């Protein structure tokens, strides 16, 4: 469940009153708080949409790399989609089997490829090939390791970016993007695979983009993947899976009428129509499993009013900045900001504020938000829907500490990863 209000009007997440959390001395702001049970439940709901057919829900670890989160997905039977050797180690360390890991990325280092080939008895489930040039590299590393590397072909389906109802920076499956093997080059990729005895093709896939709020662009991408899979099979390759990628959207306030399971059912229908119903269907959701189940807690440092304007501009400056939550600065994303306390004053006493962070950048700006007129220094607020691409994109820019993370399970705090002190950063710089 995303945040709710209890009978007293206080903001809750995962059955915990967030104002009680910030009152607890061990939890400072800014701090991320996650409802881990809700994340695991969403993964289970998604798995049930496959109706018992062969599948893999490869959780896209980059959305939220925290151990308690990845472990919860491992426990309910998810695999992982990783984009670096570091993420691969997190997935393995959290109990995801090598077989259930797929590794994407346009520029994997030799060390990363070696690790993917050497882990377990047979290496990871699939290294997702993103260029024809990469095939020879993986083949050479596998040969040197004395193994056969399992790979899949990540294609770029060439979905027209104008048709994508998403931000250009999170659209990946169009002709101009650096990702994947362009579908027009399939024949060349197959020729390279035939000449590479140390790689074994397992699947064909794509990841078209992110934050889709309708199934149409997803199905359009999946259809292209399935067409390509058919031509790969016709060319004599035996595939084990097709991978429709991630990108399931969530409701950031503008609505998202489709559930993650809807994307799966739509892709599954298309897969059967393409005559590929016997292959396992892989999906790679990140945001949809974690986004709505995390908040970033912050406190007001001070308010500020620009008085000489005809309409005075009212600012609220909080202790969380773009270094803690980059999405507004990077993607012009809007995260709703709500007070933790019950708002007893009623809506008449609420006015529009511009909420900004402390970082010395004009883009450190969370946008316009209607908040109680009496909001004051020390008041706590929550930036909601911050469970995905929040902490994982956090930086120490401006010499700031990385935010803490609090993990809720069973209606209580299960684990806390404290803030790293600023002194650590100072030591790292004064060397
Ligand atoms: C980021 C990514 C995903 C997940 O995208 P979401 O929009 O978070 O679902 C899936 N697959 C690949 C290859 C990715 O890079």
Coordinates of C-alpha atoms and ligand atoms in Angstrom, one line a residue:
X1 CA 0.0 0.0 0.0
X2 CA 1.2 3.5 -0.7
X3 CA 0.8 6.0 2.2
X4 CA -2.6 6.3 3.9
X5 CA -4.1 8.5 6.7
X6 CA -5.2 6.8 10.0
X7 CA -8.3 7.7 11.9
X8 CA -6.5 10.7 13.5
X9 CA -5.4 11.9 10.1
X10 CA -1.7 11.1 10.6
X11 CA 0.2 9.8 7.6
X12 CA 1.0 6.1 7.7
X13 CA 3.1 3.7 5.6
X14 CA 3.1 -0.1 6.1
X15 CA 1.0 0.3 9.3
X16 CA 3.5 2.7 10.9
X17 CA 2.6 6.3 11.7
X18 CA 5.4 8.3 10.1
X19 CA 5.2 11.1 12.6
X20 CA 6.1 8.5 15.3
X21 CA 9.1 7.5 13.2
X22 CA 10.6 11.0 12.9
X23 CA 9.9 11.5 16.6
X24 CA 12.2 8.5 17.3
X25 CA 15.6 9.9 17.9
X26 CA 17.5 7.3 15.8
X27 CA 15.7 8.4 12.6
X28 CA 17.0 11.6 11.2
X29 CA 15.8 13.4 8.1
X30 CA 16.2 13.1 5.2
X31 CA 15.4 9.4 5.4
X32 CA 13.8 7.0 3.0
X33 CA 11.2 4.6 4.5
X34 CA 10.0 1.5 2.7
X35 CA 7.0 -0.8 3.1
X36 CA 8.8 -4.0 2.2
X37 CA 5.8 -6.3 2.8
X38 CA 3.8 -4.3 0.2
X39 CA 6.7 -4.7 -2.3
X40 CA 6.8 -8.4 -1.8
X41 CA 2.9 -8.6 -2.1
X42 CA 3.1 -6.7 -5.4
X43 CA 5.7 -9.2 -6.7
X44 CA 3.4 -12.1 -5.7
X45 CA 0.4 -10.5 -7.4
X46 CA 2.5 -10.1 -10.6
X47 CA 3.7 -13.7 -10.5
X48 CA 0.2 -14.9 -10.2
X49 CA -0.7 -13.1 -13.5
X50 CA 1.3 -15.7 -15.4
X51 CA -1.3 -18.4 -14.4
X52 CA 1.3 -21.0 -13.6
X53 CA 3.1 -20.7 -17.0
X54 CA 6.9 -20.7 -17.2
X55 CA 8.1 -17.2 -16.4
X56 CA 10.7 -15.1 -14.6
X57 CA 10.0 -11.8 -12.9
X58 CA 13.5 -10.3 -13.1
X59 CA 13.3 -7.4 -10.7
X60 CA 15.3 -4.5 -12.1
X61 CA 17.6 -4.0 -9.2
X62 CA 18.7 -0.5 -10.2
X63 CA 15.3 0.8 -9.0
X64 CA 16.1 0.0 -5.4
X65 CA 19.2 -1.9 -4.5
X66 CA 18.7 -2.2 -0.7
X67 CA 19.4 -5.6 0.7
X68 CA 16.1 -6.0 2.6
X69 CA 14.2 -5.2 -0.6
X70 CA 16.1 -7.4 -2.9
X71 CA 16.0 -10.3 -0.3
X72 CA 12.2 -9.9 0.0
X73 CA 11.9 -10.4 -3.8
X74 CA 14.3 -13.3 -3.7
X75 CA 12.1 -14.9 -1.0
X76 CA 9.0 -14.8 -3.2
X77 CA 10.7 -16.3 -6.2
X78 CA 11.8 -13.3 -8.2
X79 CA 15.0 -13.2 -10.3
X80 CA 17.0 -10.1 -11.1
X81 CA 17.8 -7.8 -14.0
X82 CA 21.1 -6.2 -13.2
X83 CA 23.1 -3.6 -15.1
X84 CA 26.5 -3.9 -13.5
X85 CA 28.8 -6.3 -11.8
X86 CA 28.0 -4.5 -8.5
X87 CA 24.3 -5.1 -8.9
X88 CA 25.0 -8.7 -9.8
X89 CA 26.8 -9.2 -6.5
X90 CA 23.9 -7.6 -4.6
X91 CA 21.4 -10.0 -6.3
X92 CA 23.6 -13.0 -5.5
X93 CA 24.3 -11.7 -2.0
X94 CA 20.5 -11.4 -1.4
X95 CA 19.9 -15.0 -2.4
X96 CA 18.9 -14.8 -6.1
X97 CA 20.2 -17.9 -7.9
X98 CA 22.6 -17.3 -10.8
X99 CA 20.1 -19.0 -13.2
X100 CA 17.5 -16.3 -12.4
X101 CA 19.8 -13.3 -13.2
X102 CA 19.9 -11.5 -16.5
X103 CA 22.6 -8.9 -17.1
X104 CA 21.8 -5.9 -19.3
X105 CA 24.0 -2.9 -20.2
X106 CA 25.6 -1.4 -23.3
X107 CA 29.2 -1.5 -22.0
X108 CA 29.9 -4.4 -19.7
X109 CA 33.6 -4.5 -18.5
X110 CA 35.7 -7.6 -19.1
X111 CA 35.7 -8.2 -15.3
X112 CA 31.9 -8.0 -15.2
X113 CA 31.5 -10.4 -18.1
X114 CA 34.0 -12.9 -16.5
X115 CA 32.0 -12.8 -13.2
X116 CA 28.8 -13.4 -15.1
X117 CA 30.3 -16.4 -16.8
X118 CA 32.1 -17.9 -13.8
X119 CA 29.4 -17.7 -11.1
X120 CA 27.8 -21.0 -10.1
X121 CA 27.9 -24.1 -12.2
X122 CA 26.9 -22.4 -15.5
X123 CA 27.2 -18.7 -15.0
X124 CA 24.1 -16.4 -14.9
X125 CA 20.9 -17.1 -16.8
X126 CA 21.7 -14.7 -19.6
X127 CA 24.1 -12.0 -20.5
X128 CA 21.9 -9.6 -22.5
X129 CA 23.8 -8.9 -25.7
X130 CA 23.4 -5.2 -26.6
X131 CA 25.6 -5.0 -29.7
X132 CA 27.0 -7.3 -32.4
X133 CA 30.5 -6.3 -31.3
X134 CA 29.7 -7.6 -27.8
X135 CA 29.1 -11.2 -29.1
X136 CA 32.8 -11.7 -30.0
X137 CA 33.9 -10.2 -26.6
X138 CA 31.7 -12.5 -24.6
X139 CA 32.7 -15.5 -26.8
X140 CA 36.4 -14.8 -26.2
X141 CA 35.9 -14.4 -22.4
X142 CA 33.9 -17.7 -22.3
X143 CA 36.5 -19.5 -24.3
X144 CA 39.3 -18.3 -21.9
X145 CA 37.2 -19.4 -19.0
X146 CA 36.5 -22.8 -20.5
X147 CA 32.8 -22.3 -20.4
X148 CA 29.7 -21.7 -22.6
X149 CA 28.2 -18.3 -21.8
X150 CA 24.4 -18.2 -21.9
X151 CA 23.2 -15.1 -23.7
X152 CA 20.1 -13.4 -24.9
X153 CA 19.7 -10.8 -27.7
X154 CA 18.5 -7.5 -26.4
X155 CA 17.0 -5.9 -29.4
X156 CA 16.0 -2.3 -30.0
X157 CA 12.5 -2.6 -31.4
X158 CA 12.6 0.8 -33.0
X159 CA 9.5 2.1 -31.3
X160 CA 8.9 5.7 -32.5
X161 CA 9.8 8.0 -29.6
X162 CA 6.8 10.3 -30.5
X163 CA 4.5 7.4 -29.7
X164 CA 6.0 6.9 -26.3
X165 CA 3.9 8.4 -23.5
X166 CA 6.9 8.8 -21.3
X167 CA 9.8 11.2 -20.7
X168 CA 12.5 11.2 -23.4
X169 CA 15.2 10.4 -20.9
X170 CA 13.5 7.1 -19.9
X171 CA 12.6 6.0 -23.4
X172 CA 15.2 3.4 -24.5
X173 CA 13.7 1.3 -27.3
X174 CA 13.7 3.9 -30.2
X175 CA 16.0 4.2 -33.2
X176 CA 18.2 7.0 -31.6
X177 CA 18.8 5.2 -28.3
X178 CA 22.2 3.6 -27.5
X179 CA 20.5 0.4 -26.2
X180 CA 20.1 -3.0 -27.9
X181 CA 20.8 -4.4 -31.3
X182 CA 18.6 -2.5 -33.8
X183 CA 16.1 -5.0 -35.2
X184 CA 17.3 -4.2 -38.8
X185 CA 20.6 -5.8 -37.8
X186 CA 19.2 -9.1 -36.6
X187 CA 20.7 -11.1 -39.5
X188 CA 24.2 -9.8 -38.7
X189 CA 23.7 -10.7 -35.0
X190 CA 22.7 -14.2 -35.9
X191 CA 25.7 -14.6 -38.2
X192 CA 28.0 -13.5 -35.4
X193 CA 26.3 -15.9 -33.0
X194 CA 26.8 -18.8 -35.4
X195 CA 30.5 -18.0 -35.5
X196 CA 30.8 -17.9 -31.7
X197 CA 30.9 -21.5 -30.3
X198 CA 31.3 -20.3 -26.7
X199 CA 28.0 -18.5 -26.4
X200 CA 24.6 -20.2 -26.4
X201 CA 21.5 -18.1 -27.3
X202 CA 18.7 -18.6 -24.8
X203 CA 16.3 -15.8 -25.5
X204 CA 15.3 -12.6 -27.3
X205 CA 14.1 -9.5 -25.5
X206 CA 13.8 -5.7 -25.3
X207 CA 13.2 -3.0 -22.8
X208 CA 11.3 -0.2 -24.5
X209 CA 11.1 2.4 -21.8
X210 CA 9.8 3.3 -18.5
X211 CA 6.7 4.7 -16.7
X212 CA 4.1 3.4 -19.3
X213 CA 0.6 4.2 -18.1
X214 CA -1.1 2.2 -20.8
X215 CA -0.3 -1.3 -22.1
X216 CA -0.2 -0.2 -25.8
X217 CA 3.5 0.9 -26.2
X218 CA 4.5 -2.1 -24.1
X219 CA 2.6 -4.5 -26.3
X220 CA 3.9 -2.8 -29.4
X221 CA 7.5 -3.5 -28.2
X222 CA 6.6 -7.0 -27.2
X223 CA 5.1 -7.8 -30.5
X224 CA 8.3 -6.8 -32.3
X225 CA 10.3 -9.0 -29.8
X226 CA 8.1 -11.9 -30.6
X227 CA 8.3 -11.4 -34.3
X228 CA 12.1 -11.3 -34.0
X229 CA 12.0 -14.5 -31.8
X230 CA 10.1 -16.3 -34.5
X231 CA 12.7 -15.3 -37.2
X232 CA 15.5 -16.4 -34.8
X233 CA 13.8 -19.8 -34.4
X234 CA 13.2 -20.0 -38.1
X235 CA 17.0 -19.4 -38.6
X236 CA 17.7 -22.6 -36.5
X237 CA 18.2 -21.3 -33.0
X238 CA 16.4 -23.1 -30.1
X239 CA 15.1 -20.4 -27.7
X240 CA 14.1 -20.9 -24.0
X241 CA 12.5 -17.5 -23.3
X242 CA 11.3 -14.3 -24.7
X243 CA 11.8 -11.1 -22.5
X244 CA 9.3 -8.3 -22.8
X245 CA 11.3 -6.0 -20.4
X246 CA 10.0 -3.7 -17.7
X247 CA 8.6 -0.2 -17.8
X248 CA 5.2 -0.7 -16.0
X249 CA 4.1 2.7 -14.8
X250 CA 2.9 3.9 -11.4
X251 CA 0.6 6.7 -10.3
X252 CA 2.7 9.7 -9.5
X253 CA -0.5 11.8 -9.1
X254 CA -1.7 11.9 -12.7
X255 CA -3.2 8.5 -12.6
X256 CA -2.2 5.1 -13.8
X257 CA -5.2 3.0 -14.6
X258 CA -3.2 -0.2 -15.4
X259 CA -1.8 -2.7 -12.9
X260 CA 1.5 -4.5 -13.4
X261 CA -0.4 -7.7 -14.0
X262 CA -2.2 -6.0 -16.9
X263 CA 1.1 -5.7 -18.8
X264 CA 1.9 -9.3 -18.2
X265 CA -1.5 -10.5 -19.4
X266 CA -1.3 -8.3 -22.5
X267 CA 2.2 -9.6 -23.3
X268 CA 1.2 -13.2 -22.6
X269 CA -1.7 -12.9 -25.1
X270 CA 0.6 -11.5 -27.7
X271 CA 3.1 -14.3 -27.1
X272 CA 0.5 -17.0 -27.6
X273 CA -0.8 -15.2 -30.7
X274 CA 2.8 -15.3 -32.1
X275 CA 2.9 -19.1 -31.6
X276 CA 5.5 -18.8 -28.8
X277 CA 3.3 -19.9 -25.9
X278 CA 5.7 -22.7 -25.0
X279 CA 8.6 -20.4 -24.2
X280 CA 9.1 -18.9 -20.8
X281 CA 8.0 -15.2 -20.6
X282 CA 10.5 -12.9 -18.8
X283 CA 9.6 -9.5 -17.6
X284 CA 11.9 -6.9 -15.9
X285 CA 9.8 -4.6 -13.7
X286 CA 11.6 -2.2 -11.4
X287 CA 9.6 0.9 -10.6
X288 CA 6.2 -0.8 -10.4
X289 CA 7.3 -3.1 -7.6
X290 CA 8.9 -0.5 -5.3
X291 CA 8.0 3.0 -6.4
X292 CA 4.7 3.5 -4.5
X293 CA 6.0 1.8 -1.4
X294 CA 8.7 4.2 -0.4
X295 CA 8.7 7.8 0.9
X296 CA 11.4 10.3 1.5
X297 CA 10.9 12.0 4.9
X298 CA 12.2 15.5 5.2
X299 CA 11.9 18.5 7.6
X300 CA 11.3 22.1 6.8
X301 CA 14.6 24.0 7.5
X302 CA 12.9 27.4 6.9
X303 CA 10.3 29.2 5.0
X304 CA 11.0 32.3 2.8
X305 CA 8.7 34.9 1.3
X306 CA 9.5 37.1 -1.6
X307 CA 7.5 40.2 -0.5
X308 CA 7.9 42.9 -3.2
X309 CA 6.0 40.9 -5.8
X310 CA 2.3 41.7 -6.6
X311 CA 1.6 38.1 -5.4
X312 CA 4.2 37.3 -2.8
X313 CA 6.1 34.1 -3.6
X314 CA 6.1 31.6 -0.7
X315 CA 8.9 29.1 -0.4
X316 CA 9.4 26.1 1.8
X317 CA 13.0 25.0 2.0
X318 CA 13.4 21.4 3.2
X319 CA 16.4 19.4 4.3
X320 CA 16.1 16.9 1.4
X321 CA 17.6 18.0 -1.9
X322 CA 18.2 16.8 -5.5
X323 CA 21.2 14.8 -4.2
X324 CA 18.7 12.7 -2.2
X325 CA 16.0 12.5 -4.8
X326 CA 17.2 13.4 -8.3
X327 CA 14.1 12.5 -10.4
X328 CA 12.5 16.1 -10.3
X329 CA 15.8 17.6 -11.5
X330 CA 16.6 14.9 -14.0
X331 CA 13.2 14.1 -15.4
X332 CA 11.0 17.0 -14.3
X333 CA 9.2 14.4 -12.2
X334 CA 6.6 15.6 -9.7
X335 CA 6.5 13.9 -6.3
X336 CA 3.6 14.8 -4.1
X337 CA 4.7 16.4 -0.9
X338 CA 2.4 15.9 2.1
X339 CA 2.7 16.9 5.8
X340 CA 3.0 14.0 8.3
X341 CA 0.9 15.6 10.9
X342 CA -2.9 15.5 10.7
X343 CA -4.0 18.6 9.0
X344 CA -6.7 19.8 11.4
X345 CA -6.8 23.4 10.0
X346 CA -8.8 22.3 6.9
X347 CA -8.2 23.1 3.3
X348 CA -9.1 26.8 3.6
X349 CA -5.8 27.3 5.4
X350 CA -3.7 25.7 2.8
X351 CA -1.8 27.6 0.2
X352 CA 0.6 27.0 -2.7
X353 CA 4.3 26.9 -1.8
X354 CA 7.3 26.3 -4.0
X355 CA 9.2 23.5 -2.3
X356 CA 13.0 23.5 -2.8
X357 CA 16.0 21.8 -1.3
X358 CA 19.3 23.1 0.1
X359 CA 21.5 22.2 -2.9
X360 CA 23.2 25.1 -4.8
X361 CA 21.4 24.4 -8.1
X362 CA 18.3 26.0 -9.4
X363 CA 17.1 22.6 -10.5
X364 CA 17.0 21.6 -6.8
X365 CA 13.3 22.3 -7.0
X366 CA 10.4 19.9 -6.1
X367 CA 7.8 22.2 -7.6
X368 CA 4.5 23.8 -6.4
X369 CA 2.7 22.1 -3.5
X370 CA -0.4 23.0 -1.6
X371 CA 0.6 22.9 2.1
X372 CA -0.8 24.3 5.4
X373 CA -0.2 28.1 5.5
X374 CA 1.2 27.7 9.0
X375 CA 3.9 25.3 7.9
X376 CA 7.1 26.2 9.8
X377 CA 10.7 25.1 10.5
X378 CA 10.9 21.7 12.0
X379 CA 7.7 20.4 10.5
X380 CA 8.1 17.0 8.8
X381 CA 6.8 16.2 5.3
X382 CA 6.9 13.2 3.1
X383 CA 7.8 13.1 -0.6
X384 CA 5.7 10.2 -1.7
X385 CA 6.2 7.5 -4.4
X386 CA 10.0 7.7 -3.8
X387 CA 10.7 4.0 -3.5
X388 CA 12.1 3.7 -7.0
X389 CA 15.1 5.5 -8.4
X390 CA 15.3 7.5 -5.2
X391 CA 18.2 6.3 -3.0
X392 CA 19.8 4.5 -5.9
X393 CA 20.4 7.9 -7.6
X394 CA 21.4 9.7 -4.4
X395 CA 24.8 11.4 -4.4
X396 CA 27.0 13.3 -2.0
X397 CA 26.9 16.5 -4.1
X398 CA 27.5 19.7 -2.1
X399 CA 29.2 17.6 0.6
X400 CA 26.0 16.2 1.9
X401 CA 25.4 12.9 3.7
X402 CA 23.6 10.1 1.9
X403 CA 20.1 9.7 3.4
X404 CA 19.2 7.0 5.9
X405 CA 16.9 4.1 4.9
X406 CA 14.2 2.5 7.2
X407 CA 12.7 -0.9 6.3
X408 CA 9.2 -1.7 7.6
X409 CA 7.9 -5.2 7.9
X410 CA 5.0 -6.6 9.8
X411 CA 3.8 -3.1 10.8
X412 CA 7.1 -2.2 12.5
X413 CA 10.7 -1.1 11.8
X414 CA 12.6 -4.2 10.8
X415 CA 15.9 -2.6 9.8
X416 CA 17.6 0.7 9.6
X417 CA 20.5 1.7 7.5
X418 CA 21.8 4.8 9.2
X419 CA 23.0 8.0 7.5
X420 CA 26.7 7.9 6.7
X421 CA 28.2 10.8 8.7
X422 CA 29.4 13.9 6.7
X423 CA 32.8 13.3 8.4
X424 CA 33.3 10.2 6.2
X425 CA 32.9 12.4 3.1
X426 CA 35.3 14.9 4.5
X427 CA 37.9 12.1 5.1
X428 CA 37.4 10.9 1.6
X429 CA 38.1 14.3 0.1
X430 CA 40.8 15.6 2.5
X431 CA 43.5 13.0 1.6
Ligands
LIG1 C1 15.8 0.0 -15.9 C2 15.5 -1.3 -16.6 C3 14.3 -2.0 -16.4 C4 13.3 -1.5 -15.4 O1 12.6 -0.4 -15.8 P1 11.3 0.0 -14.9 O2 10.8 1.2 -15.6 O3 11.8 0.4 -13.5 O4 10.4 -1.1 -14.8 C5 14.1 -3.2 -17.0 N1 15.0 -3.7 -17.9 C6 16.2 -3.0 -18.2 C7 17.1 -3.6 -19.2 C8 16.4 -1.8 -17.6 O5 17.6 -1.1 -17.9

